[in-house]
Amino acid sequence: MIRDGDIASSRLWLRPLDEAVLDLLIAGDIAEAGHSLGASVPHDWAAAHRELFAVRRDDLADAAYRPWGLRALILHESGVVVGHAGFHAAPGRPDQTVEIGYAIELAHRGRGLATEALDALTAFAWSKGATRIALSIRPANAPSIAMARRAGFIHHSERHDEIDGLKQVWLKATP
């Protein structure tokens, strides 16, 4: 069931992960996190992303970031969390660029869910005044590169990320 603050697509609810849910996920209380989220939370997903949850939990201290925060990707049909997506920050001045990050759990890949989440977040960003969207993709991640191309993103540059190493930066400007 859709909740206030959700972004809906044809098969997914992109549900915000608020402070309370992030605290539960960080603490490893998966059952209570699932109850609060209104979804079935896979233990492996929750355990694998604790560091990200802690970073995004800290980001929520900035009220401007809240609508742009991390979201659980929940399948309508089953109520299962199949991944997460969100923005790395609220739009920055002067160019109003936002960067989207996403991850689909292995068992749910190859079904177009990342594309669906990307499309929903792109529409959200445009509606909130963003003028450019960025994706940072590892050069070896052929499925994400293909998705970026299909979604109209253009390879812009490369950069070195201290955690993930070399990344390609793909950009898309307001239509």
GROMACS .gro file of C-alpha atoms in nm:
model
  175
    1MET     CA    1   0.000   0.000   0.000
    2ILE     CA    2   0.129   0.344  -0.093
    3ARG     CA    3   0.220   0.579   0.192
    4ASP     CA    4   0.264   0.952   0.217
    5GLY     CA    5   0.609   1.040   0.082
    6ASP     CA    6   0.634   0.734  -0.143
    7ILE     CA    7   0.724   0.766  -0.507
    8ALA     CA    8   0.523   0.510  -0.700
    9SER     CA    9   0.610   0.339  -1.026
   10SER     CA   10   0.430   0.058  -1.204
   11ARG     CA   11   0.585  -0.218  -0.988
   12LEU     CA   12   0.764  -0.036  -0.706
   13TRP     CA   13   0.709   0.191  -0.412
   14LEU     CA   14   1.017   0.400  -0.346
   15ARG     CA   15   0.964   0.447   0.028
   16PRO     CA   16   1.172   0.696   0.228
   17LEU     CA   17   1.397   0.549   0.495
   18ASP     CA   18   1.347   0.787   0.787
   19GLU     CA   19   1.562   0.817   1.100
   20ALA     CA   20   1.363   0.560   1.295
   21VAL     CA   21   1.384   0.292   1.024
   22LEU     CA   22   1.751   0.365   0.957
   23ASP     CA   23   1.825   0.337   1.332
   24LEU     CA   24   1.653  -0.003   1.340
   25LEU     CA   25   1.841  -0.124   1.032
   26ILE     CA   26   2.174  -0.004   1.173
   27ALA     CA   27   2.100  -0.180   1.503
   28GLY     CA   28   2.015  -0.500   1.318
   29ASP     CA   29   1.650  -0.506   1.431
   30ILE     CA   30   1.528  -0.627   1.093
   31ALA     CA   31   1.183  -0.741   1.206
   32GLU     CA   32   1.095  -0.406   1.364
   33ALA     CA   33   1.243  -0.217   1.068
   34GLY     CA   34   1.021  -0.421   0.837
   35HIS     CA   35   0.718  -0.352   1.054
   36SER     CA   36   0.788   0.023   1.053
   37LEU     CA   37   0.856   0.020   0.681
   38GLY     CA   38   0.547  -0.188   0.604
   39ALA     CA   39   0.753  -0.434   0.403
   40SER     CA   40   0.941  -0.759   0.426
   41VAL     CA   41   1.307  -0.672   0.475
   42PRO     CA   42   1.560  -0.935   0.366
   43HIS     CA   43   1.825  -0.988   0.633
   44ASP     CA   44   2.106  -0.999   0.375
   45TRP     CA   45   2.005  -0.661   0.228
   46ALA     CA   46   1.991  -0.498   0.570
   47ALA     CA   47   2.324  -0.643   0.682
   48ALA     CA   48   2.507  -0.560   0.359
   49HIS     CA   49   2.420  -0.190   0.366
   50ARG     CA   50   2.464  -0.086   0.733
   51GLU     CA   51   2.746   0.157   0.651
   52LEU     CA   52   2.537   0.327   0.384
   53PHE     CA   53   2.243   0.346   0.625
   54ALA     CA   54   2.465   0.519   0.884
   55VAL     CA   55   2.588   0.775   0.631
   56ARG     CA   56   2.238   0.851   0.505
   57ARG     CA   57   2.108   0.865   0.865
   58ASP     CA   58   2.356   1.144   0.937
   59ASP     CA   59   2.255   1.323   0.616
   60LEU     CA   60   1.896   1.350   0.742
   61ALA     CA   61   2.010   1.610   0.996
   62ASP     CA   62   1.990   1.854   0.703
   63ALA     CA   63   1.619   1.926   0.651
   64ALA     CA   64   1.684   2.020   0.286
   65TYR     CA   65   1.810   1.666   0.222
   66ARG     CA   66   1.508   1.480   0.363
   67PRO     CA   67   1.297   1.457   0.042
   68TRP     CA   68   1.608   1.346  -0.147
   69GLY     CA   69   1.710   1.073   0.098
   70LEU     CA   70   1.757   0.701   0.060
   71ARG     CA   71   1.449   0.495  -0.026
   72ALA     CA   72   1.369   0.127  -0.002
   73LEU     CA   73   1.248  -0.026  -0.329
   74ILE     CA   74   0.942  -0.234  -0.242
   75LEU     CA   75   0.766  -0.460  -0.491
   76HIS     CA   76   0.390  -0.391  -0.499
   77GLU     CA   77   0.304  -0.757  -0.562
   78SER     CA   78   0.493  -0.906  -0.268
   79GLY     CA   79   0.580  -0.621  -0.031
   80VAL     CA   80   0.946  -0.731  -0.037
   81VAL     CA   81   1.236  -0.486  -0.034
   82VAL     CA   82   1.435  -0.559  -0.352
   83GLY     CA   83   1.694  -0.282  -0.322
   84HIS     CA   84   1.738   0.085  -0.253
   85ALA     CA   85   1.783   0.411  -0.440
   86GLY     CA   86   1.810   0.778  -0.365
   87PHE     CA   87   2.006   1.095  -0.409
   88HIS     CA   88   2.352   1.158  -0.269
   89ALA     CA   89   2.253   1.515  -0.176
   90ALA     CA   90   1.986   1.776  -0.236
   91PRO     CA   91   2.034   1.982  -0.552
   92GLY     CA   92   2.337   2.206  -0.528
   93ARG     CA   93   2.377   2.557  -0.651
   94PRO     CA   94   2.441   2.697  -0.904
   95ASP     CA   95   2.346   2.423  -1.151
   96GLN     CA   96   2.092   2.220  -0.950
   97THR     CA   97   2.263   1.887  -1.026
   98VAL     CA   98   2.168   1.579  -0.826
   99GLU     CA   99   2.333   1.237  -0.828
  100ILE     CA  100   2.128   0.920  -0.807
  101GLY     CA  101   2.257   0.600  -0.653
  102TYR     CA  102   2.078   0.265  -0.669
  103ALA     CA  103   2.126  -0.104  -0.600
  104ILE     CA  104   1.903  -0.401  -0.680
  105GLU     CA  105   1.948  -0.722  -0.488
  106LEU     CA  106   2.100  -1.001  -0.696
  107ALA     CA  107   1.788  -1.222  -0.696
  108HIS     CA  108   1.584  -0.938  -0.850
  109ARG     CA  109   1.824  -0.813  -1.117
  110GLY     CA  110   1.754  -0.836  -1.488
  111ARG     CA  111   1.386  -0.746  -1.453
  112GLY     CA  112   1.407  -0.373  -1.527
  113LEU     CA  113   1.359  -0.266  -1.165
  114ALA     CA  114   1.666  -0.039  -1.161
  115THR     CA  115   1.541   0.132  -1.477
  116GLU     CA  116   1.199   0.176  -1.321
  117ALA     CA  117   1.350   0.326  -1.004
  118LEU     CA  118   1.580   0.553  -1.208
  119ASP     CA  119   1.287   0.677  -1.416
  120ALA     CA  120   1.079   0.749  -1.105
  121LEU     CA  121   1.362   0.935  -0.931
  122THR     CA  122   1.442   1.129  -1.249
  123ALA     CA  123   1.080   1.246  -1.274
  124PHE     CA  124   1.086   1.340  -0.904
  125ALA     CA  125   1.408   1.540  -0.951
  126TRP     CA  126   1.272   1.730  -1.251
  127SER     CA  127   0.952   1.810  -1.058
  128LYS     CA  128   1.159   1.956  -0.772
  129GLY     CA  129   1.369   2.182  -0.995
  130ALA     CA  130   1.682   1.978  -1.059
  131THR     CA  131   1.839   2.067  -1.394
  132ARG     CA  132   2.091   1.783  -1.431
  133ILE     CA  133   2.113   1.430  -1.301
  134ALA     CA  134   2.438   1.242  -1.257
  135LEU     CA  135   2.516   0.872  -1.227
  136SER     CA  136   2.857   0.741  -1.119
  137ILE     CA  137   2.915   0.394  -1.260
  138ARG     CA  138   3.211   0.155  -1.241
  139PRO     CA  139   3.349   0.101  -1.594
  140ALA     CA  140   3.302  -0.277  -1.560
  141ASN     CA  141   2.931  -0.244  -1.473
  142ALA     CA  142   2.799  -0.306  -1.824
  143PRO     CA  143   2.430  -0.341  -1.720
  144SER     CA  144   2.429   0.001  -1.548
  145ILE     CA  145   2.612   0.163  -1.839
  146ALA     CA  146   2.358   0.016  -2.082
  147MET     CA  147   2.072   0.138  -1.860
  148ALA     CA  148   2.223   0.489  -1.846
  149ARG     CA  149   2.246   0.499  -2.225
  150ARG     CA  150   1.888   0.375  -2.269
  151ALA     CA  151   1.769   0.641  -2.022
  152GLY     CA  152   1.936   0.918  -2.222
  153PHE     CA  153   2.241   0.978  -2.005
  154ILE     CA  154   2.564   1.087  -2.177
  155HIS     CA  155   2.913   0.980  -2.068
  156HIS     CA  156   3.067   1.300  -1.934
  157SER     CA  157   3.393   1.219  -1.753
  158GLU     CA  158   3.575   0.986  -1.520
  159ARG     CA  159   3.674   1.034  -1.160
  160HIS     CA  160   3.843   0.840  -0.887
  161ASP     CA  161   3.629   0.753  -0.584
  162GLU     CA  162   3.834   0.676  -0.274
  163ILE     CA  163   3.604   0.386  -0.183
  164ASP     CA  164   3.497   0.245  -0.520
  165GLY     CA  165   3.793   0.339  -0.741
  166LEU     CA  166   3.746   0.456  -1.099
  167LYS     CA  167   3.394   0.573  -1.189
  168GLN     CA  168   3.241   0.702  -1.508
  169VAL     CA  169   3.018   1.006  -1.466
  170TRP     CA  170   2.703   1.004  -1.683
  171LEU     CA  171   2.481   1.313  -1.708
  172LYS     CA  172   2.132   1.394  -1.823
  173ALA     CA  173   1.998   1.750  -1.852
  174THR     CA  174   1.641   1.867  -1.802
  175PRO     CA  175   1.430   1.774  -2.103
   0.00000   0.00000   0.00000
